[in-house]
PDB file of C-alpha atoms in Angstrom:
ATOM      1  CA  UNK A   1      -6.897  29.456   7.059  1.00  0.00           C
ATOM      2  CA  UNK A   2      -5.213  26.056   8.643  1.00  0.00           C
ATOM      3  CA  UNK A   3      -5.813  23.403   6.271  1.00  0.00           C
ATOM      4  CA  UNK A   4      -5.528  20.871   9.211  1.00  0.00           C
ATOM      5  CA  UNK A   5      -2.257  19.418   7.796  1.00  0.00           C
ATOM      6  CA  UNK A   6       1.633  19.403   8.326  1.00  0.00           C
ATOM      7  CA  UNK A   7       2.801  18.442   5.151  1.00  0.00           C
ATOM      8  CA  UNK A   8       1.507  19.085   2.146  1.00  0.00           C
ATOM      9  CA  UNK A   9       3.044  18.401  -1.568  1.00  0.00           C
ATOM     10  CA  UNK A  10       2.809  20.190  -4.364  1.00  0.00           C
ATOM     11  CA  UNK A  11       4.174  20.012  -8.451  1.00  0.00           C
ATOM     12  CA  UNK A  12       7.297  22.296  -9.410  1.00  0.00           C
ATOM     13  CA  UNK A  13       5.036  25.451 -10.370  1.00  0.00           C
ATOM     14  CA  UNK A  14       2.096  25.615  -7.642  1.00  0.00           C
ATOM     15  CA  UNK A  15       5.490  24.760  -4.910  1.00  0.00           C
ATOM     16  CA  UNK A  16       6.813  28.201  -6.906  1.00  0.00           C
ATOM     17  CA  UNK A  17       3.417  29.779  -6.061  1.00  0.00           C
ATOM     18  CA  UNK A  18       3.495  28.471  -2.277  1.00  0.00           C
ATOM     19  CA  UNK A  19       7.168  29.662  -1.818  1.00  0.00           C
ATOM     20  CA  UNK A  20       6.713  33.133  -3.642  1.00  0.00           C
ATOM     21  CA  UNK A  21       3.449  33.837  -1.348  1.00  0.00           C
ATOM     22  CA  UNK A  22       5.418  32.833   1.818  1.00  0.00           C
ATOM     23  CA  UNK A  23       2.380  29.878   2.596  1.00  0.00           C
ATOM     24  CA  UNK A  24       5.378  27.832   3.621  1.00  0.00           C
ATOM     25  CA  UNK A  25       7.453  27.416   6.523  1.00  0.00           C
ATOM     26  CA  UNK A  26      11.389  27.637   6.144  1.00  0.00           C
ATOM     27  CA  UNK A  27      13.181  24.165   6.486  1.00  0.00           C
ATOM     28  CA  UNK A  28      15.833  23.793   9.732  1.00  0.00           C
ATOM     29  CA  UNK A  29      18.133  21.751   7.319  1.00  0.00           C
ATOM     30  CA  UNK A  30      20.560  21.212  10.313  1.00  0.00           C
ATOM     31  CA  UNK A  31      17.805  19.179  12.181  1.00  0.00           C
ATOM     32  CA  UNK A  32      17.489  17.173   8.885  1.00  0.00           C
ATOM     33  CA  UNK A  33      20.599  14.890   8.767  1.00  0.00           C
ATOM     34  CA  UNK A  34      19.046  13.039   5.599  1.00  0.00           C
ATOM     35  CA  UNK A  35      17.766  16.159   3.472  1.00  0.00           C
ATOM     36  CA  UNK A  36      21.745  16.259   2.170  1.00  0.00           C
ATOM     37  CA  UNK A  37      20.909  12.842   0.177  1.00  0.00           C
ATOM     38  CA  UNK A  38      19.326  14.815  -1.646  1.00  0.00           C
ATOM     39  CA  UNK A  39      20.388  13.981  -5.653  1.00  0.00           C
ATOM     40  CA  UNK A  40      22.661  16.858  -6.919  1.00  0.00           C
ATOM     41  CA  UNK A  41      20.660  17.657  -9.987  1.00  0.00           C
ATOM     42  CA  UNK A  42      17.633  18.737  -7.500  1.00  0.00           C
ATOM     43  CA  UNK A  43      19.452  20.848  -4.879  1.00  0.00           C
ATOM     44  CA  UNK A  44      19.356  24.073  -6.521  1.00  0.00           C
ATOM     45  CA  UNK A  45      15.300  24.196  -8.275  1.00  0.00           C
ATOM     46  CA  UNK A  46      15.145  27.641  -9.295  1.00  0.00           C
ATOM     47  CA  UNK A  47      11.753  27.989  -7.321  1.00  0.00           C
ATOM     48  CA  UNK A  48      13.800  27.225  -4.299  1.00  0.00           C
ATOM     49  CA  UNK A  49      17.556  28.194  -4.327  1.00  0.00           C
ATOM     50  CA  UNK A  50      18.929  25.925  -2.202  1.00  0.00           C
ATOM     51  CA  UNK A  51      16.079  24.015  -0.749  1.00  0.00           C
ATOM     52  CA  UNK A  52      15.032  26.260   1.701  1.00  0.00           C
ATOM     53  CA  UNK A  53      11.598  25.424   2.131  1.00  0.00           C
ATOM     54  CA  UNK A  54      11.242  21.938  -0.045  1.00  0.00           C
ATOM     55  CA  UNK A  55      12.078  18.914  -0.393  1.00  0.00           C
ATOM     56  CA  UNK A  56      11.329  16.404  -3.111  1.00  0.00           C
ATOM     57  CA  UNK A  57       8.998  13.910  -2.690  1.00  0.00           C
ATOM     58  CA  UNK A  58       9.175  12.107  -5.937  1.00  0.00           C
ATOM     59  CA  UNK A  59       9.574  12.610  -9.604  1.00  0.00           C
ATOM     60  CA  UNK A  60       8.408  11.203 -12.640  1.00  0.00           C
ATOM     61  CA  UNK A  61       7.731  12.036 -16.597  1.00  0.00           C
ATOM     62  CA  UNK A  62       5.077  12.041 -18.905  1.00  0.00           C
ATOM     63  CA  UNK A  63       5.121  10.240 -21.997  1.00  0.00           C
ATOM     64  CA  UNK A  64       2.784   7.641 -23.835  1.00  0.00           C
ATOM     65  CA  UNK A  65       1.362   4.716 -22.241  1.00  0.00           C
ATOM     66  CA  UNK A  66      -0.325   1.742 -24.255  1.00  0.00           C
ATOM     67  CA  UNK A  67      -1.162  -1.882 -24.434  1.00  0.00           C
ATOM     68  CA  UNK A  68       1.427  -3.058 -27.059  1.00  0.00           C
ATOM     69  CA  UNK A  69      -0.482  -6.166 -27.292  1.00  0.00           C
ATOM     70  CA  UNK A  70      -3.931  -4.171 -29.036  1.00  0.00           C
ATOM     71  CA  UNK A  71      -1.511  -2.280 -31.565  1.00  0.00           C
ATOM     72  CA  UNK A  72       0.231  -3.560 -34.833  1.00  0.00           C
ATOM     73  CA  UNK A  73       3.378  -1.606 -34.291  1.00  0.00           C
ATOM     74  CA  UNK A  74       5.227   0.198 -31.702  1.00  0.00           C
ATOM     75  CA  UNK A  75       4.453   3.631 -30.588  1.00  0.00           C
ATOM     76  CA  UNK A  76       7.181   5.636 -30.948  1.00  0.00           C
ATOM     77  CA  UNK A  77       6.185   9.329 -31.213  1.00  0.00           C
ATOM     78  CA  UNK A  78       2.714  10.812 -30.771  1.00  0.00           C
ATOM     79  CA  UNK A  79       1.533  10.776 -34.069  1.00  0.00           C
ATOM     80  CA  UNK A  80       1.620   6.777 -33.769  1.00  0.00           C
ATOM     81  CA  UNK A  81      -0.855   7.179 -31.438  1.00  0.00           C
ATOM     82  CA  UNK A  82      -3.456   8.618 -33.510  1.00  0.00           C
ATOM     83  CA  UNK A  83      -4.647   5.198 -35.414  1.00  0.00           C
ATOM     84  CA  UNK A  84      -7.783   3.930 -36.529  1.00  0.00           C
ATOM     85  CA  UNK A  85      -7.041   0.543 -33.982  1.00  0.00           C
ATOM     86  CA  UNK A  86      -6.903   2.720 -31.143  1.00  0.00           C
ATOM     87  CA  UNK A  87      -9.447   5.637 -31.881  1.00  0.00           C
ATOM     88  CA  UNK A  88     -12.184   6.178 -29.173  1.00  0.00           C
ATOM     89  CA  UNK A  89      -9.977   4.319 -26.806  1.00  0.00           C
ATOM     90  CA  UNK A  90      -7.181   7.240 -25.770  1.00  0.00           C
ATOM     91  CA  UNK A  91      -6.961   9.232 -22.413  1.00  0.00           C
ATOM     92  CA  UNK A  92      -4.774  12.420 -22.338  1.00  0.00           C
ATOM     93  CA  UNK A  93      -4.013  14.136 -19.090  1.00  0.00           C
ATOM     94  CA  UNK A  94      -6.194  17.485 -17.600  1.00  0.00           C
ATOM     95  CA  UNK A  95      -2.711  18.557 -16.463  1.00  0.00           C
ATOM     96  CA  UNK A  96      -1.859  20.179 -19.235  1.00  0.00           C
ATOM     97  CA  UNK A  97       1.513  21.271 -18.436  1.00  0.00           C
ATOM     98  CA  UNK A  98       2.528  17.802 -19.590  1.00  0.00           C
ATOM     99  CA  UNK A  99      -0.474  17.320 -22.350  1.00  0.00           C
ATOM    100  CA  UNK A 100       0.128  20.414 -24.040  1.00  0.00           C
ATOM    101  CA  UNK A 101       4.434  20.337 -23.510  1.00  0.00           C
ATOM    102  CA  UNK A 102       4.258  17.066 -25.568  1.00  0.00           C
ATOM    103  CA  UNK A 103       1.984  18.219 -28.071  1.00  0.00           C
ATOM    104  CA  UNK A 104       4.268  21.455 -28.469  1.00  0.00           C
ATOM    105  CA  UNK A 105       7.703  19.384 -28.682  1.00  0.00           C
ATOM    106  CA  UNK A 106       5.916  16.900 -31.487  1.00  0.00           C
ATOM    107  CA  UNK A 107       4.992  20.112 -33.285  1.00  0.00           C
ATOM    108  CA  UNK A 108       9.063  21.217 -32.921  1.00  0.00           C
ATOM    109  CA  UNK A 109       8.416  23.850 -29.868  1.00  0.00           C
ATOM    110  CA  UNK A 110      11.498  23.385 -27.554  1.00  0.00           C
ATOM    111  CA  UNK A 111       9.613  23.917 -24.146  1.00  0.00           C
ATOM    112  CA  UNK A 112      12.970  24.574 -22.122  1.00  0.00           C
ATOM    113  CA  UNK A 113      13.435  28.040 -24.197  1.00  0.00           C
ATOM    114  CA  UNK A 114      10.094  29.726 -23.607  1.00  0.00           C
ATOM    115  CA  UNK A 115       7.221  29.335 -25.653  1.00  0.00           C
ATOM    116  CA  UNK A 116       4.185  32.161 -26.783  1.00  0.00           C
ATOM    117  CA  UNK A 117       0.820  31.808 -27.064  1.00  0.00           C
ATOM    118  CA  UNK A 118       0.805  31.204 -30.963  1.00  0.00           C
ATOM    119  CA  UNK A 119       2.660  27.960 -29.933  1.00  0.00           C
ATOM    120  CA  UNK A 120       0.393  27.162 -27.039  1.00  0.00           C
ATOM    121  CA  UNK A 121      -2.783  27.327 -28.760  1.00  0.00           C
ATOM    122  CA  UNK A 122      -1.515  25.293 -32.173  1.00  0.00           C
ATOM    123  CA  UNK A 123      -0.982  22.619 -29.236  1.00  0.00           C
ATOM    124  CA  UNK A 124      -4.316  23.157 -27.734  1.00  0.00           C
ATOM    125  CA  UNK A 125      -5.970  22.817 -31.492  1.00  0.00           C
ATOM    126  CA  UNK A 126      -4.705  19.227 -32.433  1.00  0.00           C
ATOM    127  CA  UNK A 127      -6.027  18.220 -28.849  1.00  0.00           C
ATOM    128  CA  UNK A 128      -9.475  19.675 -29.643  1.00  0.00           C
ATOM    129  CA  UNK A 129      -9.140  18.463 -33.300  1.00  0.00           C
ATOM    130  CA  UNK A 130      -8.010  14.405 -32.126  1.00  0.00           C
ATOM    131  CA  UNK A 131     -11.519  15.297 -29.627  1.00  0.00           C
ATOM    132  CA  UNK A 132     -13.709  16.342 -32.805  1.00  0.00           C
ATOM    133  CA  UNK A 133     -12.576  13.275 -34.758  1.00  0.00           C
ATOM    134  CA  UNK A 134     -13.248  10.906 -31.776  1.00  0.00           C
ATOM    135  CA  UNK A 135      -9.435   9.287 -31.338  1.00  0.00           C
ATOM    136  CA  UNK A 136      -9.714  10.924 -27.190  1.00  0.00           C
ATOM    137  CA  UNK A 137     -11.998   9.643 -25.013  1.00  0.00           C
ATOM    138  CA  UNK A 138     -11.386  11.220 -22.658  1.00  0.00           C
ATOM    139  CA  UNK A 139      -9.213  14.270 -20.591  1.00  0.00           C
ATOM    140  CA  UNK A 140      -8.981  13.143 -17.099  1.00  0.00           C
ATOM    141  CA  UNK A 141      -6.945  13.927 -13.667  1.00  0.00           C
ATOM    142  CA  UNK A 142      -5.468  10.555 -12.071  1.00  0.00           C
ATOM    143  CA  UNK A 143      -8.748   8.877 -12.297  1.00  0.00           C
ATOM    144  CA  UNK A 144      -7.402   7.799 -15.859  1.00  0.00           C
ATOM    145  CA  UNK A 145      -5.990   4.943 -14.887  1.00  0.00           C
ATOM    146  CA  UNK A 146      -9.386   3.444 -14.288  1.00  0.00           C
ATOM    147  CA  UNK A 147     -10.145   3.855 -17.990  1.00  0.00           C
ATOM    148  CA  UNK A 148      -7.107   1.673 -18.859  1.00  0.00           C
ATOM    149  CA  UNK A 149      -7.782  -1.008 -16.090  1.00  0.00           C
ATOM    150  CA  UNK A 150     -11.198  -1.458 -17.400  1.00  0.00           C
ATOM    151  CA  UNK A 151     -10.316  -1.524 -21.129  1.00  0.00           C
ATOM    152  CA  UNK A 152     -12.136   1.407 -22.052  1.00  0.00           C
ATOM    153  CA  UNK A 153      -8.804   2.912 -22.891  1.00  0.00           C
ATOM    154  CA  UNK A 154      -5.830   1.685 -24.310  1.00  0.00           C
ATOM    155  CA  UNK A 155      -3.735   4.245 -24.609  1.00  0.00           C
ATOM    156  CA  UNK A 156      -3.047   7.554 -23.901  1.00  0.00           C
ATOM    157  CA  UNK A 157      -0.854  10.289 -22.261  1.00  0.00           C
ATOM    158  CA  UNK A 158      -0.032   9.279 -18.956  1.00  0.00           C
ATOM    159  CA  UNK A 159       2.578   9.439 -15.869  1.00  0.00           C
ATOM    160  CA  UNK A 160       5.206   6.876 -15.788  1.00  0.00           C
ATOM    161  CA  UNK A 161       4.833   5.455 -12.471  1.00  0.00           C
ATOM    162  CA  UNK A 162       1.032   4.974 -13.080  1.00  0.00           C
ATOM    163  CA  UNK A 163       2.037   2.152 -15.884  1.00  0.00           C
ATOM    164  CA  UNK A 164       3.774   0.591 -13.638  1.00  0.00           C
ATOM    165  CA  UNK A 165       1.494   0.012 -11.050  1.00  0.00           C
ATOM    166  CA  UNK A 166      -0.955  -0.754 -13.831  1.00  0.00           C
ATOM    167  CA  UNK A 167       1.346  -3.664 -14.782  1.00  0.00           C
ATOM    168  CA  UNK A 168       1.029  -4.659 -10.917  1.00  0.00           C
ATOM    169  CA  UNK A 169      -2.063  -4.263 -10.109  1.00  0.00           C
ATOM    170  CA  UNK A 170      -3.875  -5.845 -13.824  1.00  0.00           C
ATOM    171  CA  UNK A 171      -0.616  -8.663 -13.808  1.00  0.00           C
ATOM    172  CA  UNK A 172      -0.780  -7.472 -17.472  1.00  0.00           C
ATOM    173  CA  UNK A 173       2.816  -6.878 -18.662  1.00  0.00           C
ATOM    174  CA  UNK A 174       1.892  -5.583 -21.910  1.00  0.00           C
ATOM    175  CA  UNK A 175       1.454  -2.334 -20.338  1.00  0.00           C
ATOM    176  CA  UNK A 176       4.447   0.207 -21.939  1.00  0.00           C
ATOM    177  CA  UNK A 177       5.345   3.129 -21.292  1.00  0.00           C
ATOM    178  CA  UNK A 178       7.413   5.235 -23.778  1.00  0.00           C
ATOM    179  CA  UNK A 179       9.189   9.045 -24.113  1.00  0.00           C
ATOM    180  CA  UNK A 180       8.508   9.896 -27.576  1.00  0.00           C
ATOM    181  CA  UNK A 181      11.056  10.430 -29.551  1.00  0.00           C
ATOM    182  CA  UNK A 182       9.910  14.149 -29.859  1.00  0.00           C
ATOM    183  CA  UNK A 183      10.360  14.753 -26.274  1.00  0.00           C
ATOM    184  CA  UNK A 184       8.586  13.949 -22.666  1.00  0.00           C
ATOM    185  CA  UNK A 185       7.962  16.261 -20.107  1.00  0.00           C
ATOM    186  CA  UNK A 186       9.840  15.865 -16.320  1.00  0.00           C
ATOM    187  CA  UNK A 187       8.495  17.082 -12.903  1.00  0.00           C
ATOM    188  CA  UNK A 188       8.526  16.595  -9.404  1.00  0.00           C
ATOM    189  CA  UNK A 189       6.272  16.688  -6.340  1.00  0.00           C
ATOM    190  CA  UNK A 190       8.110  18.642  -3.558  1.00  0.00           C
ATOM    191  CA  UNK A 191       7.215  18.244   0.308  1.00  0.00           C
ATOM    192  CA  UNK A 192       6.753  21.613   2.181  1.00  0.00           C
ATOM    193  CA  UNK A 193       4.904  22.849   5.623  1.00  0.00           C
ATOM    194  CA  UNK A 194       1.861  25.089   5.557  1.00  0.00           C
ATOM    195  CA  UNK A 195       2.579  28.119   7.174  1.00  0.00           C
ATOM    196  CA  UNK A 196      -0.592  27.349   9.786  1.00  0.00           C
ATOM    197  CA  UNK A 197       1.553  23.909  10.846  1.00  0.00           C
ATOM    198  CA  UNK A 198       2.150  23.814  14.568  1.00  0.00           C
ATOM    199  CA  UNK A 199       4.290  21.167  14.105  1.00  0.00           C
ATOM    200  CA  UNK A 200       7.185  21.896  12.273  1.00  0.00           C
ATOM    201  CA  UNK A 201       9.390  19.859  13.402  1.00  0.00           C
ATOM    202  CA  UNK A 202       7.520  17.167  13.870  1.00  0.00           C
ATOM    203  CA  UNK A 203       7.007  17.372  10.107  1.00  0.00           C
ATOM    204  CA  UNK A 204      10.744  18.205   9.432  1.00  0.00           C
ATOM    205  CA  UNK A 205      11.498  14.555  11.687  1.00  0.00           C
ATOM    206  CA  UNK A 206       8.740  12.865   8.842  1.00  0.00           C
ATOM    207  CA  UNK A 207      10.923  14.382   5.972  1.00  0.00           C
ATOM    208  CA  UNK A 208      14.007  13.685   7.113  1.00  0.00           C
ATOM    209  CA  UNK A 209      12.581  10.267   7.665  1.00  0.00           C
ATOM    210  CA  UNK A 210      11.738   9.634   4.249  1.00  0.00           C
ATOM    211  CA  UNK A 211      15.515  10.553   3.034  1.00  0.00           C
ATOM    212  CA  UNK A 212      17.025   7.334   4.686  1.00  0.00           C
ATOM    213  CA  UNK A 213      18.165   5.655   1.970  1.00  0.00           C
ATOM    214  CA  UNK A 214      17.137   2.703   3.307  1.00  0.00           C
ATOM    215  CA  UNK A 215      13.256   3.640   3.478  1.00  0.00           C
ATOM    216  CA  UNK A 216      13.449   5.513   0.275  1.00  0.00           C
ATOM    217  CA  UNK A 217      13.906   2.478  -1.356  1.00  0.00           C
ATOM    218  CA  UNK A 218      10.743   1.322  -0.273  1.00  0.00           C
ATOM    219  CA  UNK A 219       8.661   3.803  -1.264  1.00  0.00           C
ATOM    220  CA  UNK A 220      10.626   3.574  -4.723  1.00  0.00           C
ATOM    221  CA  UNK A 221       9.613   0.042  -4.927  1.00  0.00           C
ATOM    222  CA  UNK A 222       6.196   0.526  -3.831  1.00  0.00           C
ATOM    223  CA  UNK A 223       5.789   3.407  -6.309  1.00  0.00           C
ATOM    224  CA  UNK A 224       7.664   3.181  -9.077  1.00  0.00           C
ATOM    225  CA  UNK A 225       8.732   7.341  -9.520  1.00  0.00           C
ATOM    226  CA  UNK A 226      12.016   8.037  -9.710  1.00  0.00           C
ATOM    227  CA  UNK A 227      13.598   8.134  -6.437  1.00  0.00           C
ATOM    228  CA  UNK A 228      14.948  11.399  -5.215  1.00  0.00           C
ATOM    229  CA  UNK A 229      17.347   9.965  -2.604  1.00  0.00           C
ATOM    230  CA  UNK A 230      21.269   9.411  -2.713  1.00  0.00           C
ATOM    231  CA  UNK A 231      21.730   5.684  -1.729  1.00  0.00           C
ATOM    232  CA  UNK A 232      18.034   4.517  -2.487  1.00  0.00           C
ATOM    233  CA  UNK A 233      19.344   2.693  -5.644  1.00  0.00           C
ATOM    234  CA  UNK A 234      22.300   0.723  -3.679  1.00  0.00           C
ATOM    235  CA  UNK A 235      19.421  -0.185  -0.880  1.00  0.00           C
ATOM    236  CA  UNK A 236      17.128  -1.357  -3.504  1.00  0.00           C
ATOM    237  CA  UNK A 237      19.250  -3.251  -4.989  1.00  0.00           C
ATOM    238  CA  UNK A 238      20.024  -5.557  -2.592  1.00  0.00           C
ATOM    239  CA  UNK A 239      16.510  -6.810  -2.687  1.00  0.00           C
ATOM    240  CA  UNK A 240      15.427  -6.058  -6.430  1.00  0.00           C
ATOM    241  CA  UNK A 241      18.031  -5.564  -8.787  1.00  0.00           C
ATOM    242  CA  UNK A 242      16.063  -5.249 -11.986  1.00  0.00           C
ATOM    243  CA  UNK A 243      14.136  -2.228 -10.791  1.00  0.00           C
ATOM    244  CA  UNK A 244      16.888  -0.630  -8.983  1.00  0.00           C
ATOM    245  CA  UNK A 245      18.494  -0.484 -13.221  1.00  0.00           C
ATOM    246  CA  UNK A 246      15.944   0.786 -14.381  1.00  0.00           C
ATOM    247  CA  UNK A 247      14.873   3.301 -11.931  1.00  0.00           C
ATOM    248  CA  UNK A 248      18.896   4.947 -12.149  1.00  0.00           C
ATOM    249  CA  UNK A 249      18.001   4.875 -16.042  1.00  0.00           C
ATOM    250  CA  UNK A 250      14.887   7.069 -15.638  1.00  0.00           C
ATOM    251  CA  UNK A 251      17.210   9.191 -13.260  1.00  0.00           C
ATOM    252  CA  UNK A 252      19.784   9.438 -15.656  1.00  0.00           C
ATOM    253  CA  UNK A 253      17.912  10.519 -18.393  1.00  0.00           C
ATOM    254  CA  UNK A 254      16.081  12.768 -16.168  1.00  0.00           C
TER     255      UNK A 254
END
C-alpha cells in the first residue's frame, strides 16, 4: 500500500528488512553528486553492499545518560547506575537492541561475535530484576526524554544526541552522557524510497541535498548525531569549533 511518503528512514536492521523484501527503490547514484561524501567506514553496510538503495541519515550510540550533579560519583559502567540515590528515578530504552546489547557486554557477551539465547535472556533477567526492585521507572521509546526534563528521571539508558539537546533545551549542563566502560552500542538511521514513491528523483535531489557538506553541518549542529558527511566537520567548524571536536571524536570512536 503507498504510505503517502518519498522518503522514509529506518535503523540498520528494519533498512535490512526493507532492502531484503525489495520495499525500496534502487538509488541513481550518478544523479547524486553528494552521496560520494559519504564517510568511508559507511559505504559498504553489509545490509547494503555498496549503497545501493540507502543512504545514511545520521548515527549515534547508546550509552548512559545522567545528571552528574544528583550523584556522589561518576558513572562509569552500568552497575554504577544501580544506586540507592538514583533508584525509582532510571529510564532504559524499549529498543532493546541497544538496552539488552549493553546489558550483554556488562555481563562479558561480545555482541559483534554472535550471541544465543542463554545470553539474551540473562540480559533480559537483570532488566526485569532492576524492575522488581524498583531502580527502573520506566522502559520507554523517545518519549523518555520527557521523564528527564521533568525530573522524574535522572538517569538512564539513552541515545547520545538526546543529552545533548537535553543540555539545550533545560540550559542544564550537568546533563552527561557516557559509553561504559563495558561497551556502548552504535547505529544508524539510513534514508531510502518506498517502492510506492512516484517521485524518485525528486527524493534522490532531497538526499543528495542533505550530503552538501555545507548543509550537513547544520543539521549536525542542530542535532547533535554524528554526522555522516565528508566535509561536514571542516564546515562546522568555521562557525563552532568546540562541537565540530567533539563530533569527529564520536566519529572516530565510532
Amino acid at each position: 500500500q503507498d504510505i503517502g511518503r518519498d522518503i522514509f528512514v529506518f535503523t540498520d536492521w528494519m533498512a535490512n528488512r526493507v532492502i531484503r523484501e525489495q520495499l525500496c527503490q534502487p538509488l541513481e547514484i550518478i544523479r547524486m553528486p553528494n552521496a560520494p561524501n559519504l564517510l568511508d567506514s559507511l559505504k559498504d553496510v553489509s545490509f547494503d553492499p555498496g549503497r545501493a538503495n540507502s543512504l545514511t541519515w545520521q548515527s549515534g550510540f547508546a550509552g548512559i545518560g545522567y545528571d552528574s550533579s544528583k550523584v556522589s560519583k561518576e558513572i562509569k559502567t552500568l552497575d554504577d547506575l544501580w544506586t540507592d540515590e538514583l533508584k525509582g528515578r532510571i529510564v532504559v530504552l524499549s529498543e532493546f537492541r541497544d538496552t539488552v546489547a549493553i546489558v550483554m557486554q556488562s555481563q562479558g557477551v561480545d555482541i559483534t561475535k554472535g550471541f544465543g539465547k542463554v545470553e539474551f535472556e540473562k540480559a533480559v533477567a537483570v532488566i526485569e530484576q532492576k524492575m522488581d526492585e524498583g531502580y527502573i521507572r520506566r522502559i520507554k521509546g523517545n518519549s523518555y526524554i520527557e521523564d528527564l526534563k521533568s525530573g522524574n528521571a535522572l538517569a538512564g539508558i539513552v541515545w547520545s544526541g538526546d543529552l545533548f539537546i537535553l543540555r539545550a533545551e533545560t540550559g542544564n549542563d550537568n546533563w552527561q552522557f557516557t559509553i561504559p566502560e563495558s561497551g556502548g552500542t552504535l547505529w544508524s538511521d539510513n534514508m531510502m524510497i518506498p517502492i510506492t514513491s512516484t517521485h524518485r528523483r525528486n527524493a534522490m535531489t532531497l538526499m543528495n541535498h542533505y550530503y552538501d557538506p555545507a548543509v550537513a553541518a547544520e543539521v549536525a549542529a542542530w542535532v547533535n548525531y554524528v554526522c555522516p558527511v565528508q566535509g561536514a566537520q571542516e564546515e562546522l567548524a568555521k562557525s563552532d569549533p568546540e562541537l565540530a571536536m567533539r563530533l569527529m571524536l564520536e566519529a572516530t570512536v565510532g
